[in-house]
């Protein structure tokens, strides 16, 4: 089974989780970045405002082909209680995903609010079946238990058709 791990990471936390998934489960990492990088100031002003409104950034890569994969994993940081505009655009940019399974996760200071259900809805509209959703607060990432649960879920899906 082949896994595609798609993520956006502003501070490095979401990237660290994605890299842990790759290290344990294998797969290919696809880091998605905005065409125009956020500064510390613009991430917390413009970026958070755009996240709150559910807007999409122009991203690199502009299109993400998942046709050669069996499982899709998507990770996002939380800005103002929502997925980043980068991940909103990444979900929109996924191609060849019909009939695939996905695991989604959000890294956050405290709460992901409605981020994961919204991502699930957007992915299901593209024909993807979301089989796992993980909200990872700072404390839960430090405690490692929920990260281990996320990795175990991905690992178990790699062995089941």
CSV table of N, CA, C and O in Angstrom, one decimal, residues 1-6 17-29 69-75 101-105 130-134 136 145-161:
chain,number,residue,atom,x,y,z
A,1,UNK,N,0.8,-1.2,0.0
A,1,UNK,CA,0.0,0.0,0.0
A,1,UNK,C,0.9,1.2,0.0
A,1,UNK,O,1.9,1.3,0.7
A,2,UNK,N,0.5,2.2,-0.8
A,2,UNK,CA,1.3,3.4,-0.9
A,2,UNK,C,0.5,4.6,-0.3
A,2,UNK,O,-0.7,4.8,-0.5
A,3,UNK,N,1.2,5.4,0.5
A,3,UNK,CA,0.6,6.5,1.3
A,3,UNK,C,1.2,7.8,0.9
A,3,UNK,O,2.4,8.0,0.7
A,4,UNK,N,0.3,8.8,0.7
A,4,UNK,CA,0.7,10.2,0.4
A,4,UNK,C,0.4,11.0,1.6
A,4,UNK,O,-0.7,11.1,2.1
A,5,UNK,N,1.4,11.7,2.2
A,5,UNK,CA,1.3,12.5,3.4
A,5,UNK,C,1.4,14.0,3.0
A,5,UNK,O,2.5,14.4,2.6
A,6,UNK,N,0.3,14.6,3.0
A,6,UNK,CA,0.2,16.0,2.5
A,6,UNK,C,0.1,16.9,3.8
A,6,UNK,O,-0.8,16.6,4.7
A,17,UNK,N,5.2,15.9,12.9
A,17,UNK,CA,4.2,14.8,12.9
A,17,UNK,C,4.2,14.1,11.6
A,17,UNK,O,4.2,12.8,11.5
A,18,UNK,N,4.2,14.8,10.5
A,18,UNK,CA,4.2,14.2,9.1
A,18,UNK,C,5.4,13.3,9.0
A,18,UNK,O,5.4,12.2,8.4
A,19,UNK,N,6.6,13.9,9.4
A,19,UNK,CA,7.8,13.1,9.3
A,19,UNK,C,7.9,11.9,10.1
A,19,UNK,O,8.4,10.8,9.7
A,20,UNK,N,7.2,11.9,11.3
A,20,UNK,CA,7.1,10.7,12.2
A,20,UNK,C,6.3,9.7,11.5
A,20,UNK,O,6.6,8.5,11.6
A,21,UNK,N,5.2,10.1,10.8
A,21,UNK,CA,4.3,9.1,10.1
A,21,UNK,C,5.2,8.5,9.0
A,21,UNK,O,5.1,7.3,8.9
A,22,UNK,N,5.9,9.3,8.2
A,22,UNK,CA,6.7,8.7,7.2
A,22,UNK,C,7.8,7.8,7.7
A,22,UNK,O,8.0,6.7,7.2
A,23,UNK,N,8.4,8.2,8.8
A,23,UNK,CA,9.5,7.3,9.3
A,23,UNK,C,9.0,6.0,9.8
A,23,UNK,O,9.6,5.0,9.5
A,24,UNK,N,7.8,6.0,10.4
A,24,UNK,CA,7.2,4.7,10.9
A,24,UNK,C,6.5,3.9,9.8
A,24,UNK,O,6.6,2.7,9.8
A,25,UNK,N,5.7,4.6,9.0
A,25,UNK,CA,4.8,3.9,8.0
A,25,UNK,C,5.3,4.0,6.6
A,25,UNK,O,4.7,3.3,5.8
A,26,UNK,N,6.3,4.8,6.3
A,26,UNK,CA,6.7,5.0,4.9
A,26,UNK,C,5.7,6.0,4.2
A,26,UNK,O,5.0,6.7,4.9
A,27,UNK,N,5.8,6.0,2.9
A,27,UNK,CA,5.0,7.0,2.2
A,27,UNK,C,5.8,8.1,1.6
A,27,UNK,O,7.0,8.3,1.9
A,28,UNK,N,5.1,9.0,0.9
A,28,UNK,CA,5.7,10.2,0.3
A,28,UNK,C,5.2,11.4,1.0
A,28,UNK,O,4.0,11.6,1.2
A,29,UNK,N,6.1,12.3,1.3
A,29,UNK,CA,5.7,13.6,1.9
A,29,UNK,C,5.5,14.6,0.8
A,29,UNK,O,6.3,14.7,-0.1
A,69,UNK,N,-1.7,6.5,-5.2
A,69,UNK,CA,-1.7,6.2,-3.8
A,69,UNK,C,-3.0,5.5,-3.3
A,69,UNK,O,-4.0,5.7,-3.9
A,70,UNK,N,-2.8,4.7,-2.3
A,70,UNK,CA,-4.0,4.0,-1.7
A,70,UNK,C,-4.6,4.8,-0.5
A,70,UNK,O,-5.8,4.7,-0.2
A,71,UNK,N,-3.7,5.5,0.2
A,71,UNK,CA,-4.1,6.2,1.5
A,71,UNK,C,-3.6,7.6,1.4
A,71,UNK,O,-2.4,7.8,1.0
A,72,UNK,N,-4.4,8.6,1.8
A,72,UNK,CA,-4.0,10.0,1.9
A,72,UNK,C,-4.0,10.4,3.4
A,72,UNK,O,-5.0,10.1,4.0
A,73,UNK,N,-3.0,11.0,3.8
A,73,UNK,CA,-2.9,11.6,5.2
A,73,UNK,C,-2.7,13.1,5.0
A,73,UNK,O,-1.9,13.5,4.2
A,74,UNK,N,-3.5,13.9,5.6
A,74,UNK,CA,-3.4,15.4,5.5
A,74,UNK,C,-3.3,16.0,6.9
A,74,UNK,O,-4.1,15.7,7.8
A,75,UNK,N,-2.3,16.9,7.1
A,75,UNK,CA,-2.1,17.5,8.3
A,75,UNK,C,-2.1,19.1,8.2
A,75,UNK,O,-1.5,19.6,7.2
A,101,UNK,N,-9.0,6.3,0.7
A,101,UNK,CA,-9.2,6.5,2.2
A,101,UNK,C,-8.3,7.6,2.6
A,101,UNK,O,-7.2,7.8,2.1
A,102,UNK,N,-8.7,8.3,3.7
A,102,UNK,CA,-7.8,9.4,4.2
A,102,UNK,C,-7.9,9.4,5.7
A,102,UNK,O,-8.9,9.1,6.4
A,103,UNK,N,-6.8,9.9,6.3
A,103,UNK,CA,-6.7,10.2,7.7
A,103,UNK,C,-6.3,11.6,7.8
A,103,UNK,O,-5.4,12.0,7.1
A,104,UNK,N,-6.9,12.4,8.6
A,104,UNK,CA,-6.6,13.8,8.7
A,104,UNK,C,-6.3,14.2,10.2
A,104,UNK,O,-6.8,13.6,11.1
A,105,UNK,N,-5.4,15.2,10.3
A,105,UNK,CA,-5.0,15.6,11.6
A,105,UNK,C,-4.8,17.1,11.7
A,105,UNK,O,-4.4,17.7,10.7
A,130,UNK,N,-13.0,9.5,4.7
A,130,UNK,CA,-12.2,9.8,5.8
A,130,UNK,C,-12.4,8.7,6.9
A,130,UNK,O,-13.5,8.6,7.4
A,131,UNK,N,-11.3,8.0,7.2
A,131,UNK,CA,-11.4,6.9,8.2
A,131,UNK,C,-10.8,7.2,9.5
A,131,UNK,O,-10.9,6.4,10.4
A,132,UNK,N,-10.2,8.4,9.7
A,132,UNK,CA,-9.6,8.8,10.9
A,132,UNK,C,-9.4,10.3,11.0
A,132,UNK,O,-9.0,10.9,10.0
A,133,UNK,N,-9.7,10.8,12.2
A,133,UNK,CA,-9.5,12.3,12.4
A,133,UNK,C,-8.9,12.4,13.8
A,133,UNK,O,-9.3,11.9,14.8
A,134,UNK,N,-7.8,13.2,13.8
A,134,UNK,CA,-7.0,13.4,15.1
A,134,UNK,C,-6.7,14.9,15.3
A,134,UNK,O,-6.2,15.5,14.5
A,136,UNK,N,-4.6,17.2,17.7
A,136,UNK,CA,-3.4,17.1,18.5
A,136,UNK,C,-3.0,18.5,19.1
A,136,UNK,O,-2.5,19.3,18.4
A,145,UNK,N,0.9,10.2,23.3
A,145,UNK,CA,-0.1,9.1,23.2
A,145,UNK,C,-0.9,9.3,21.9
A,145,UNK,O,-1.1,8.3,21.1
A,146,UNK,N,-1.5,10.5,21.7
A,146,UNK,CA,-2.3,10.7,20.5
A,146,UNK,C,-1.5,10.6,19.2
A,146,UNK,O,-2.1,10.2,18.2
A,147,UNK,N,-0.3,11.0,19.2
A,147,UNK,CA,0.6,10.9,18.0
A,147,UNK,C,0.8,9.4,17.7
A,147,UNK,O,0.7,9.0,16.6
A,148,UNK,N,1.0,8.6,18.8
A,148,UNK,CA,1.2,7.2,18.6
A,148,UNK,C,-0.1,6.6,18.0
A,148,UNK,O,-0.1,5.7,17.2
A,149,UNK,N,-1.3,7.1,18.5
A,149,UNK,CA,-2.6,6.6,18.0
A,149,UNK,C,-2.8,6.9,16.5
A,149,UNK,O,-3.2,6.1,15.8
A,150,UNK,N,-2.4,8.1,16.1
A,150,UNK,CA,-2.4,8.5,14.7
A,150,UNK,C,-1.6,7.6,13.9
A,150,UNK,O,-2.0,7.1,12.9
A,151,UNK,N,-0.3,7.4,14.3
A,151,UNK,CA,0.6,6.6,13.6
A,151,UNK,C,0.1,5.1,13.5
A,151,UNK,O,0.1,4.5,12.4
A,152,UNK,N,-0.5,4.6,14.6
A,152,UNK,CA,-1.0,3.2,14.6
A,152,UNK,C,-2.2,3.1,13.6
A,152,UNK,O,-2.3,2.1,13.0
A,153,UNK,N,-3.0,4.1,13.6
A,153,UNK,CA,-4.1,4.1,12.6
A,153,UNK,C,-3.6,4.0,11.2
A,153,UNK,O,-4.1,3.2,10.4
A,154,UNK,N,-2.6,4.9,10.8
A,154,UNK,CA,-2.1,4.9,9.5
A,154,UNK,C,-1.5,3.5,9.2
A,154,UNK,O,-1.7,2.9,8.2
A,155,UNK,N,-0.7,3.0,10.1
A,155,UNK,CA,0.0,1.7,10.0
A,155,UNK,C,-1.1,0.6,9.7
A,155,UNK,O,-0.9,-0.3,8.9
A,156,UNK,N,-2.1,0.6,10.5
A,156,UNK,CA,-3.2,-0.4,10.4
A,156,UNK,C,-3.9,-0.3,9.0
A,156,UNK,O,-4.2,-1.4,8.4
A,157,UNK,N,-4.0,0.9,8.5
A,157,UNK,CA,-4.7,1.0,7.2
A,157,UNK,C,-3.8,0.6,6.1
A,157,UNK,O,-4.3,0.2,5.0
A,158,UNK,N,-2.5,0.6,6.3
A,158,UNK,CA,-1.6,0.2,5.2
A,158,UNK,C,-1.7,-1.3,5.0
A,158,UNK,O,-1.3,-1.8,3.9
A,159,UNK,N,-2.2,-2.0,6.0
A,159,UNK,CA,-2.2,-3.5,5.8
A,159,UNK,C,-3.6,-4.0,5.5
A,159,UNK,O,-3.8,-5.2,5.3
A,160,UNK,N,-4.6,-3.1,5.5
A,160,UNK,CA,-6.0,-3.5,5.1
A,160,UNK,C,-6.4,-2.8,3.8
A,160,UNK,O,-6.2,-1.6,3.7
A,161,UNK,N,-6.9,-3.6,2.9
A,161,UNK,CA,-7.4,-3.1,1.6
A,161,UNK,C,-8.6,-2.2,1.8
A,161,UNK,O,-9.3,-2.2,2.7
